[in-house]
């Protein structure tokens, strides 16, 4: 088994991995090789089986068929004990999860040592560990303050701690699940520079992604998963954006292009509005949304966007100022009043605020209008009517689910977002608030969201688009305003803006400085 | 080696299976102290089965004991479904009983078809109002209802004792701290001659059907489920979260209050401070064992009632303390809590494998 010519340099091999969850085949006969010093991008849409595959590799799941082979010492391949994260760690596989697995109240050093050293030896092993880590940091460029508490570190630094943790355990294979999902563009660039250096030192790296740009820029080889199967495995040099997108989605993609809008009268106005307190407060915000336009709100996360969205959603009262819709003041705001006034709200955190995961797709589609006559009579639910409408919406919005009765939590992020879109947009709202509507979504789902928002605009609705993705804002918005420390700038037509000037305003410089 | 793998959604049959397994496990665990008490396990359990099912009398006694347990179980189940942690069914039961005695011992005289509904409504109302306080404190000020409902139990019990020693003391009671007897016209009729089983059981069964229907079929039930599963999303979707909590609180308290009505107007005939041997607390076990489902509550209440009645009977026959029943009930709760793990995870036992590749 060992020593065959084609095995040379292979540090990890997945051989015919199949994993089923009930009727769903999450992975079907996936085989994959990773060589020493190679950066392999595992590309696929949400629900394509990327994370499942990596969880099998790391022993969180056991494959129904197939096996994982590793080369712990760089010579021959041997089979990894299935279902044992411990064995995976022993064999030199390190994993950086999308959601970090760090103890917030401990120092970076202790987090790295935790689980590697015996508890009794923790205090005595600190000094040598520190030396080893300092050497690692110097070699890889992954610098963190080892004595800082995790809770004081930024997201990017926490990720560096996770990577250091893997390296400290002498990982020969490093797996990163959507590593850039939580990073700013600058932090992402730094991360990939580091990964490149680590690969040059001989580490095999797999990173999971659905972002084409970073895959093209930073990987040596791309494996594309679709519907649980590997549909392509080729050198990155032979790929381009379009080819990868089509492999990932399975059909040709048309990028959404905005045609110039035809804005009408002012529709929704915030006048000297203040709300919330602390860092994310909203201060003296003036905002005018006209019908038939998309107004983009740009800003670095945590500058008041969340409060702005909560105010417009009816979840947070204004402490000062006023809010008017079609000239009429909206006084004591509540989510109910906002819905009844014709505001569609797409929440920032769709899992937390968008759906009730334990309830069915059809119940989640009806939840905002549960007291409307179409869903109830004399307080009794009209199940067949609810189901019927759910089936129609599932078709119209292409929501992928087993049936209208399956629990919403079983759906992928993109399909959950489609539930939210379907139930809010089918009421033909006057105003649409979309907070980070494509965050965490793949290419297909994102383009779907964009199409829906543009369609709402084209039929005369006003859309407020809060996003941290400048490309998205530039592509969709007619005008863009920037929020910084709770203050909202004037909205300027997006054709007159570029990334550079927006970036400066997001950092707090005003329009004159930027110009 | 033990390995945990997450499961998909739980089916009804699996949930039922887990509850039954928890009950069986509790019985097996309780066999250990039973054996220490010098009783053969088989003999002990056969005595218990006989004590709960061995005769018509035993069976009706078991049903009589199950009656308040169904109602407190429902009270807890409906509240827990909304994630309103009502630990105060015991106090609400006493409040219901106190109200029943207040209107049913001669203050109002009316024929049974008027007076019985008045007694029932008064008891339900009193239980509901007791739960309203903690619910409002939770929704207005964010006060933890676990603490308030639990502590209210003691306050209410002391209040009942004060009333029984003072204004509501029966002048004919030979000095015992007990209320005046319920009028015949206010008493829940017996279901069978010469048995203690009474109409409270019918009320309890109707209540469980009602709660089932409410949760499954109505807008209010939809809102209760939504708030319980994800309050943030419910609020975002315009569901009146505060109103839902208040409705659930009132309903939960009312159901526990009804348990008190049944005990005092159906069974005992007068109120004493030892009316309930912890029916409110056992209701938590019943609700958890039932997986918070209203139909399951009836089954779980029957199980817990058979344990209590059976253990009493076994204790009389053998001299082994009937505290064994409390032990089994407590074990059942622990087993049910542990069994949550089995619902969410598939558990595999894996022998350590020899690495065949290495052997080659």
Short mmCIF file of N, CA, C and O in Angstrom, two decimals, chain A residues 38-143:
data_model
loop_
_atom_site.label_atom_id
_atom_site.label_comp_id
_atom_site.label_asym_id
_atom_site.label_seq_id
_atom_site.Cartn_x
_atom_site.Cartn_y
_atom_site.Cartn_z
N UNK A 38 0.84 22.00 -0.38
CA UNK A 38 -0.18 22.41 -1.34
C UNK A 38 -1.32 23.13 -0.64
O UNK A 38 -1.70 22.76 0.46
N UNK A 39 -1.87 24.15 -1.29
CA UNK A 39 -3.09 24.78 -0.78
C UNK A 39 -4.24 24.37 -1.67
O UNK A 39 -4.26 24.70 -2.86
N UNK A 40 -5.14 23.60 -1.10
CA UNK A 40 -6.27 23.10 -1.86
C UNK A 40 -7.52 23.84 -1.41
O UNK A 40 -7.82 23.92 -0.22
N UNK A 41 -8.24 24.41 -2.38
CA UNK A 41 -9.50 25.07 -2.04
C UNK A 41 -10.63 24.09 -2.27
O UNK A 41 -10.68 23.43 -3.31
N UNK A 42 -11.49 23.97 -1.29
CA UNK A 42 -12.66 23.12 -1.42
C UNK A 42 -13.83 24.06 -1.64
O UNK A 42 -14.27 24.77 -0.73
N UNK A 43 -14.32 24.08 -2.86
CA UNK A 43 -15.29 25.09 -3.25
C UNK A 43 -16.65 24.44 -3.41
O UNK A 43 -16.76 23.33 -3.90
N UNK A 44 -17.68 25.13 -3.01
CA UNK A 44 -19.02 24.60 -3.21
C UNK A 44 -20.04 25.52 -2.59
O UNK A 44 -19.71 26.33 -1.73
N UNK A 45 -21.27 25.39 -3.05
CA UNK A 45 -22.34 26.20 -2.48
C UNK A 45 -22.66 25.70 -1.08
O UNK A 45 -22.24 24.62 -0.68
N UNK A 46 -23.48 26.49 -0.37
CA UNK A 46 -23.97 26.00 0.92
C UNK A 46 -24.73 24.71 0.70
O UNK A 46 -25.53 24.61 -0.21
N UNK A 47 -24.45 23.73 1.56
CA UNK A 47 -25.17 22.48 1.43
C UNK A 47 -24.56 21.54 0.41
O UNK A 47 -25.12 20.50 0.10
N UNK A 48 -23.38 21.90 -0.15
CA UNK A 48 -22.76 21.02 -1.14
C UNK A 48 -22.02 19.87 -0.47
O UNK A 48 -21.61 18.93 -1.13
N UNK A 49 -21.83 19.94 0.85
CA UNK A 49 -21.20 18.84 1.57
C UNK A 49 -19.77 19.11 1.98
O UNK A 49 -19.07 18.20 2.43
N UNK A 50 -19.32 20.37 1.85
CA UNK A 50 -17.93 20.69 2.19
C UNK A 50 -17.65 20.44 3.67
O UNK A 50 -16.70 19.76 4.05
N UNK A 51 -18.51 21.01 4.51
CA UNK A 51 -18.27 20.93 5.95
C UNK A 51 -18.43 19.49 6.44
O UNK A 51 -17.65 19.03 7.29
N UNK A 52 -19.40 18.77 5.89
CA UNK A 52 -19.57 17.37 6.28
C UNK A 52 -18.30 16.58 5.98
O UNK A 52 -17.82 15.80 6.79
N UNK A 53 -17.75 16.82 4.79
CA UNK A 53 -16.55 16.09 4.39
C UNK A 53 -15.40 16.37 5.37
O UNK A 53 -14.70 15.45 5.80
N UNK A 54 -15.24 17.63 5.74
CA UNK A 54 -14.15 17.97 6.65
C UNK A 54 -14.42 17.42 8.05
O UNK A 54 -13.50 17.06 8.78
N UNK A 55 -15.70 17.36 8.43
CA UNK A 55 -16.02 16.79 9.73
C UNK A 55 -15.74 15.29 9.76
O UNK A 55 -15.39 14.75 10.81
N UNK A 56 -15.88 14.63 8.64
CA UNK A 56 -15.52 13.21 8.57
C UNK A 56 -14.01 13.07 8.70
O UNK A 56 -13.50 12.26 9.47
N UNK A 57 -13.31 13.93 7.96
CA UNK A 57 -11.85 13.92 8.02
C UNK A 57 -11.36 14.08 9.46
O UNK A 57 -10.44 13.42 9.91
N UNK A 58 -12.03 14.98 10.18
CA UNK A 58 -11.56 15.29 11.53
C UNK A 58 -12.18 14.37 12.58
O UNK A 58 -11.92 14.52 13.77
N UNK A 59 -13.04 13.46 12.16
CA UNK A 59 -13.55 12.47 13.11
C UNK A 59 -14.81 12.88 13.85
O UNK A 59 -15.22 12.19 14.78
N UNK A 60 -15.43 14.02 13.44
CA UNK A 60 -16.69 14.37 14.09
C UNK A 60 -17.82 13.47 13.61
O UNK A 60 -18.74 13.15 14.34
N UNK A 61 -17.75 13.09 12.36
CA UNK A 61 -18.71 12.15 11.80
C UNK A 61 -17.96 10.90 11.34
O UNK A 61 -16.76 10.96 11.11
N UNK A 62 -18.72 9.80 11.21
CA UNK A 62 -18.13 8.59 10.65
C UNK A 62 -18.74 8.39 9.28
O UNK A 62 -19.96 8.45 9.11
N UNK A 63 -17.89 8.16 8.28
CA UNK A 63 -18.39 7.96 6.93
C UNK A 63 -19.11 6.61 6.85
O UNK A 63 -18.74 5.66 7.52
N UNK A 64 -20.18 6.56 6.03
CA UNK A 64 -20.86 5.29 5.83
C UNK A 64 -19.99 4.38 4.97
O UNK A 64 -19.96 3.17 5.16
N UNK A 65 -19.32 4.96 3.99
CA UNK A 65 -18.40 4.19 3.16
C UNK A 65 -17.14 5.01 2.96
O UNK A 65 -17.16 6.22 3.09
N UNK A 66 -16.08 4.30 2.57
CA UNK A 66 -14.84 5.00 2.26
C UNK A 66 -13.95 5.17 3.48
O UNK A 66 -14.34 4.83 4.59
N UNK A 67 -12.74 5.67 3.24
CA UNK A 67 -11.81 5.80 4.36
C UNK A 67 -10.92 7.02 4.19
O UNK A 67 -10.79 7.58 3.10
N UNK A 68 -10.34 7.41 5.29
CA UNK A 68 -9.42 8.54 5.32
C UNK A 68 -8.02 7.98 5.54
O UNK A 68 -7.80 7.20 6.45
N UNK A 69 -7.11 8.35 4.67
CA UNK A 69 -5.73 7.88 4.81
C UNK A 69 -4.83 9.08 5.10
O UNK A 69 -4.97 10.13 4.47
N UNK A 70 -3.91 8.88 6.03
CA UNK A 70 -2.97 9.97 6.30
C UNK A 70 -1.56 9.43 6.28
O UNK A 70 -1.32 8.23 6.47
N UNK A 71 -0.64 10.32 6.10
CA UNK A 71 0.76 9.97 6.17
C UNK A 71 1.35 10.75 7.32
O UNK A 71 1.80 11.87 7.16
N UNK A 72 1.35 10.17 8.50
CA UNK A 72 1.74 10.94 9.68
C UNK A 72 3.20 11.36 9.64
O UNK A 72 3.56 12.42 10.13
N UNK A 73 4.06 10.52 9.02
CA UNK A 73 5.48 10.82 9.08
C UNK A 73 6.03 11.21 7.71
O UNK A 73 7.23 11.34 7.54
N UNK A 74 5.15 11.36 6.72
CA UNK A 74 5.61 11.78 5.42
C UNK A 74 6.06 10.62 4.54
O UNK A 74 6.50 10.81 3.43
N UNK A 75 5.92 9.39 5.04
CA UNK A 75 6.31 8.26 4.19
C UNK A 75 5.06 7.59 3.62
O UNK A 75 4.51 8.06 2.64
N UNK A 76 4.57 6.54 4.24
CA UNK A 76 3.44 5.82 3.67
C UNK A 76 2.12 6.33 4.20
O UNK A 76 2.06 7.03 5.20
N UNK A 77 1.04 5.95 3.50
CA UNK A 77 -0.29 6.32 3.95
C UNK A 77 -0.86 5.20 4.80
O UNK A 77 -0.71 4.03 4.48
N UNK A 78 -1.50 5.55 5.89
CA UNK A 78 -2.19 4.53 6.66
C UNK A 78 -3.57 5.03 7.01
O UNK A 78 -3.81 6.24 7.04
N UNK A 79 -4.47 4.09 7.30
CA UNK A 79 -5.85 4.49 7.50
C UNK A 79 -6.02 5.14 8.86
O UNK A 79 -5.46 4.69 9.86
N UNK A 80 -6.81 6.19 8.87
CA UNK A 80 -7.08 6.93 10.10
C UNK A 80 -8.28 6.30 10.78
O UNK A 80 -9.27 5.98 10.13
N UNK A 81 -8.18 6.12 12.10
CA UNK A 81 -9.32 5.57 12.84
C UNK A 81 -10.53 6.48 12.66
O UNK A 81 -10.46 7.67 12.93
N UNK A 82 -11.63 5.95 12.15
CA UNK A 82 -12.78 6.82 11.88
C UNK A 82 -13.44 7.27 13.18
O UNK A 82 -13.43 6.55 14.18
N UNK A 83 -14.00 8.46 13.15
CA UNK A 83 -14.81 8.94 14.26
C UNK A 83 -14.03 9.33 15.48
O UNK A 83 -14.57 9.41 16.57
N UNK A 84 -12.75 9.61 15.34
CA UNK A 84 -11.98 9.97 16.52
C UNK A 84 -11.18 11.24 16.27
O UNK A 84 -10.13 11.21 15.64
N UNK A 85 -11.66 12.38 16.77
CA UNK A 85 -10.89 13.62 16.64
C UNK A 85 -9.50 13.47 17.26
O UNK A 85 -8.53 14.04 16.77
N UNK A 86 -9.43 12.66 18.31
CA UNK A 86 -8.16 12.45 18.97
C UNK A 86 -7.15 11.83 18.01
O UNK A 86 -6.01 12.29 17.88
N UNK A 87 -7.62 10.80 17.28
CA UNK A 87 -6.74 10.14 16.32
C UNK A 87 -6.34 11.12 15.22
O UNK A 87 -5.19 11.13 14.77
N UNK A 88 -7.28 11.96 14.80
CA UNK A 88 -6.98 12.93 13.75
C UNK A 88 -5.89 13.89 14.22
O UNK A 88 -4.96 14.20 13.48
N UNK A 89 -6.01 14.35 15.46
CA UNK A 89 -5.01 15.25 16.01
C UNK A 89 -3.65 14.56 16.08
O UNK A 89 -2.62 15.12 15.70
N UNK A 90 -3.67 13.31 16.56
CA UNK A 90 -2.44 12.53 16.65
C UNK A 90 -1.77 12.40 15.29
O UNK A 90 -0.55 12.41 15.18
N UNK A 91 -2.60 12.25 14.26
CA UNK A 91 -2.06 12.03 12.92
C UNK A 91 -1.63 13.35 12.27
O UNK A 91 -1.25 13.37 11.11
N UNK A 92 -1.75 14.46 13.01
CA UNK A 92 -1.26 15.73 12.50
C UNK A 92 -2.26 16.50 11.66
O UNK A 92 -1.89 17.26 10.78
N UNK A 93 -3.53 16.28 11.93
CA UNK A 93 -4.55 17.07 11.24
C UNK A 93 -5.04 18.17 12.19
O UNK A 93 -5.47 17.88 13.30
N UNK A 94 -4.94 19.41 11.76
CA UNK A 94 -5.43 20.52 12.57
C UNK A 94 -6.62 21.14 11.88
O UNK A 94 -6.66 21.22 10.65
N UNK A 95 -7.60 21.54 12.67
CA UNK A 95 -8.80 22.10 12.05
C UNK A 95 -9.13 23.44 12.69
O UNK A 95 -9.11 23.57 13.91
N UNK A 96 -9.41 24.43 11.86
CA UNK A 96 -9.88 25.72 12.35
C UNK A 96 -11.33 25.86 11.93
O UNK A 96 -11.65 25.99 10.76
N UNK A 97 -12.21 25.78 12.92
CA UNK A 97 -13.64 25.81 12.62
C UNK A 97 -14.08 27.23 12.33
O UNK A 97 -13.45 28.20 12.74
N UNK A 98 -15.23 27.32 11.67
CA UNK A 98 -15.81 28.63 11.36
C UNK A 98 -16.14 29.37 12.65
O UNK A 98 -15.92 30.55 12.78
N UNK A 99 -16.71 28.62 13.59
CA UNK A 99 -16.98 29.20 14.91
C UNK A 99 -15.85 28.73 15.81
O UNK A 99 -15.65 27.54 15.98
N UNK A 100 -15.12 29.67 16.38
CA UNK A 100 -13.90 29.31 17.07
C UNK A 100 -14.21 28.50 18.32
O UNK A 100 -15.25 28.63 18.93
N UNK A 101 -13.25 27.66 18.67
CA UNK A 101 -13.42 26.80 19.85
C UNK A 101 -12.40 27.23 20.89
O UNK A 101 -11.52 26.47 21.26
N UNK A 102 -12.53 28.48 21.34
CA UNK A 102 -11.60 29.01 22.32
C UNK A 102 -12.34 29.37 23.60
O UNK A 102 -13.50 29.76 23.55
N UNK A 103 -11.66 29.22 24.73
CA UNK A 103 -12.24 29.63 26.00
C UNK A 103 -11.96 31.12 26.17
O UNK A 103 -10.81 31.54 26.26
N UNK A 104 -13.03 31.92 26.19
CA UNK A 104 -12.91 33.38 26.17
C UNK A 104 -12.18 33.94 27.39
O UNK A 104 -11.59 34.99 27.32
N UNK A 105 -12.27 33.23 28.51
CA UNK A 105 -11.73 33.81 29.74
C UNK A 105 -10.29 33.37 30.02
O UNK A 105 -9.75 33.68 31.06
N UNK A 106 -9.69 32.63 29.10
CA UNK A 106 -8.31 32.21 29.30
C UNK A 106 -7.39 32.96 28.33
O UNK A 106 -7.84 33.51 27.34
N UNK A 107 -6.10 32.94 28.63
CA UNK A 107 -5.15 33.61 27.76
C UNK A 107 -4.95 32.79 26.50
O UNK A 107 -5.29 31.61 26.42
N UNK A 108 -4.37 33.44 25.50
CA UNK A 108 -4.09 32.75 24.23
C UNK A 108 -3.20 31.54 24.48
O UNK A 108 -3.45 30.45 23.97
N UNK A 109 -2.18 31.75 25.32
CA UNK A 109 -1.25 30.65 25.60
C UNK A 109 -1.97 29.46 26.21
O UNK A 109 -1.81 28.31 25.78
N UNK A 110 -2.80 29.72 27.21
CA UNK A 110 -3.51 28.62 27.87
C UNK A 110 -4.45 27.92 26.91
O UNK A 110 -4.60 26.70 26.95
N UNK A 111 -5.05 28.69 26.01
CA UNK A 111 -5.93 28.07 25.03
C UNK A 111 -5.17 27.13 24.12
O UNK A 111 -5.68 26.08 23.72
N UNK A 112 -3.97 27.53 23.77
CA UNK A 112 -3.17 26.68 22.88
C UNK A 112 -2.74 25.41 23.62
O UNK A 112 -2.76 24.31 23.07
N UNK A 113 -2.39 25.56 24.90
CA UNK A 113 -1.93 24.40 25.66
C UNK A 113 -3.07 23.47 26.04
O UNK A 113 -2.88 22.27 26.19
N UNK A 114 -4.25 24.04 26.20
CA UNK A 114 -5.39 23.26 26.68
C UNK A 114 -5.64 22.09 25.75
O UNK A 114 -5.80 22.25 24.55
N UNK A 115 -5.64 20.90 26.30
CA UNK A 115 -5.92 19.74 25.49
C UNK A 115 -4.67 19.13 24.90
O UNK A 115 -4.68 17.99 24.45
N UNK A 116 -3.57 19.89 24.86
CA UNK A 116 -2.33 19.29 24.35
C UNK A 116 -1.50 18.75 25.50
O UNK A 116 -0.87 17.72 25.38
N UNK A 117 -1.50 19.47 26.60
CA UNK A 117 -0.69 19.04 27.73
C UNK A 117 -1.63 18.48 28.79
O UNK A 117 -2.78 18.85 28.89
N UNK A 118 -1.06 17.61 29.62
CA UNK A 118 -1.87 17.13 30.72
C UNK A 118 -2.10 18.28 31.69
O UNK A 118 -1.24 19.16 31.85
N UNK A 119 -3.28 18.30 32.31
CA UNK A 119 -3.63 19.43 33.17
C UNK A 119 -2.59 19.64 34.26
O UNK A 119 -2.21 20.77 34.56
N UNK A 120 -2.11 18.54 34.84
CA UNK A 120 -1.17 18.65 35.94
C UNK A 120 0.13 19.31 35.49
O UNK A 120 0.81 19.99 36.25
N UNK A 121 0.45 19.10 34.18
CA UNK A 121 1.73 19.59 33.70
C UNK A 121 1.62 21.02 33.15
O UNK A 121 2.60 21.58 32.69
N UNK A 122 0.41 21.59 33.21
CA UNK A 122 0.19 22.88 32.55
C UNK A 122 1.18 23.95 32.99
O UNK A 122 1.77 24.64 32.17
N UNK A 123 1.37 24.07 34.31
CA UNK A 123 2.20 25.17 34.77
C UNK A 123 3.66 24.96 34.40
O UNK A 123 4.36 25.88 33.98
N UNK A 124 4.11 23.71 34.49
CA UNK A 124 5.53 23.47 34.23
C UNK A 124 5.83 23.52 32.73
O UNK A 124 6.96 23.76 32.34
N UNK A 125 4.80 23.28 31.90
CA UNK A 125 5.10 23.23 30.48
C UNK A 125 4.98 24.59 29.80
O UNK A 125 5.18 24.70 28.62
N UNK A 126 4.62 25.61 30.59
CA UNK A 126 4.40 26.91 29.97
C UNK A 126 5.65 27.49 29.33
O UNK A 126 5.62 27.97 28.21
N UNK A 127 6.76 27.43 30.04
CA UNK A 127 7.97 28.08 29.53
C UNK A 127 8.46 27.47 28.23
O UNK A 127 8.68 28.18 27.24
N UNK A 128 8.63 26.13 28.18
CA UNK A 128 9.04 25.56 26.89
C UNK A 128 8.00 25.81 25.79
O UNK A 128 8.37 26.04 24.63
N UNK A 129 6.71 25.76 26.17
CA UNK A 129 5.66 25.99 25.18
C UNK A 129 5.79 27.38 24.59
O UNK A 129 5.67 27.59 23.39
N UNK A 130 6.05 28.34 25.47
CA UNK A 130 6.18 29.72 25.01
C UNK A 130 7.34 29.86 24.01
O UNK A 130 7.21 30.51 22.98
N UNK A 131 8.45 29.17 24.34
CA UNK A 131 9.59 29.23 23.42
C UNK A 131 9.21 28.66 22.05
O UNK A 131 9.47 29.26 21.01
N UNK A 132 8.54 27.50 22.09
CA UNK A 132 8.16 26.85 20.84
C UNK A 132 7.22 27.76 20.02
O UNK A 132 7.37 27.90 18.82
N UNK A 133 6.27 28.37 20.74
CA UNK A 133 5.30 29.22 20.06
C UNK A 133 5.96 30.47 19.49
O UNK A 133 5.63 30.90 18.38
N UNK A 134 6.89 31.03 20.26
CA UNK A 134 7.54 32.24 19.76
C UNK A 134 8.32 31.95 18.48
O UNK A 134 8.34 32.73 17.55
N UNK A 135 8.91 30.75 18.48
CA UNK A 135 9.63 30.35 17.28
C UNK A 135 8.65 30.18 16.10
O UNK A 135 8.90 30.64 14.99
N UNK A 136 7.52 29.52 16.41
CA UNK A 136 6.49 29.33 15.38
C UNK A 136 6.00 30.66 14.84
O UNK A 136 5.81 30.83 13.64
N UNK A 137 5.77 31.60 15.75
CA UNK A 137 5.24 32.90 15.34
C UNK A 137 6.24 33.61 14.46
O UNK A 137 5.88 34.22 13.46
N UNK A 138 7.51 33.52 14.84
CA UNK A 138 8.54 34.20 14.05
C UNK A 138 8.62 33.60 12.65
O UNK A 138 8.76 34.32 11.67
N UNK A 139 8.48 32.28 12.57
CA UNK A 139 8.64 31.63 11.28
C UNK A 139 7.43 31.89 10.38
O UNK A 139 7.56 32.04 9.18
N UNK A 140 6.22 31.89 10.98
CA UNK A 140 5.02 31.94 10.15
C UNK A 140 4.46 33.35 10.01
O UNK A 140 3.62 33.60 9.16
N UNK A 141 4.92 34.25 10.86
CA UNK A 141 4.35 35.60 10.81
C UNK A 141 3.00 35.70 11.51
O UNK A 141 2.31 36.71 11.39
N UNK A 142 2.60 34.65 12.21
CA UNK A 142 1.33 34.68 12.94
C UNK A 142 1.59 35.27 14.33
O UNK A 142 1.85 34.52 15.26
N UNK A 143 1.52 36.57 14.46
CA UNK A 143 1.84 37.12 15.77
C UNK A 143 0.57 37.42 16.57
O UNK A 143 -0.35 38.04 16.07
#
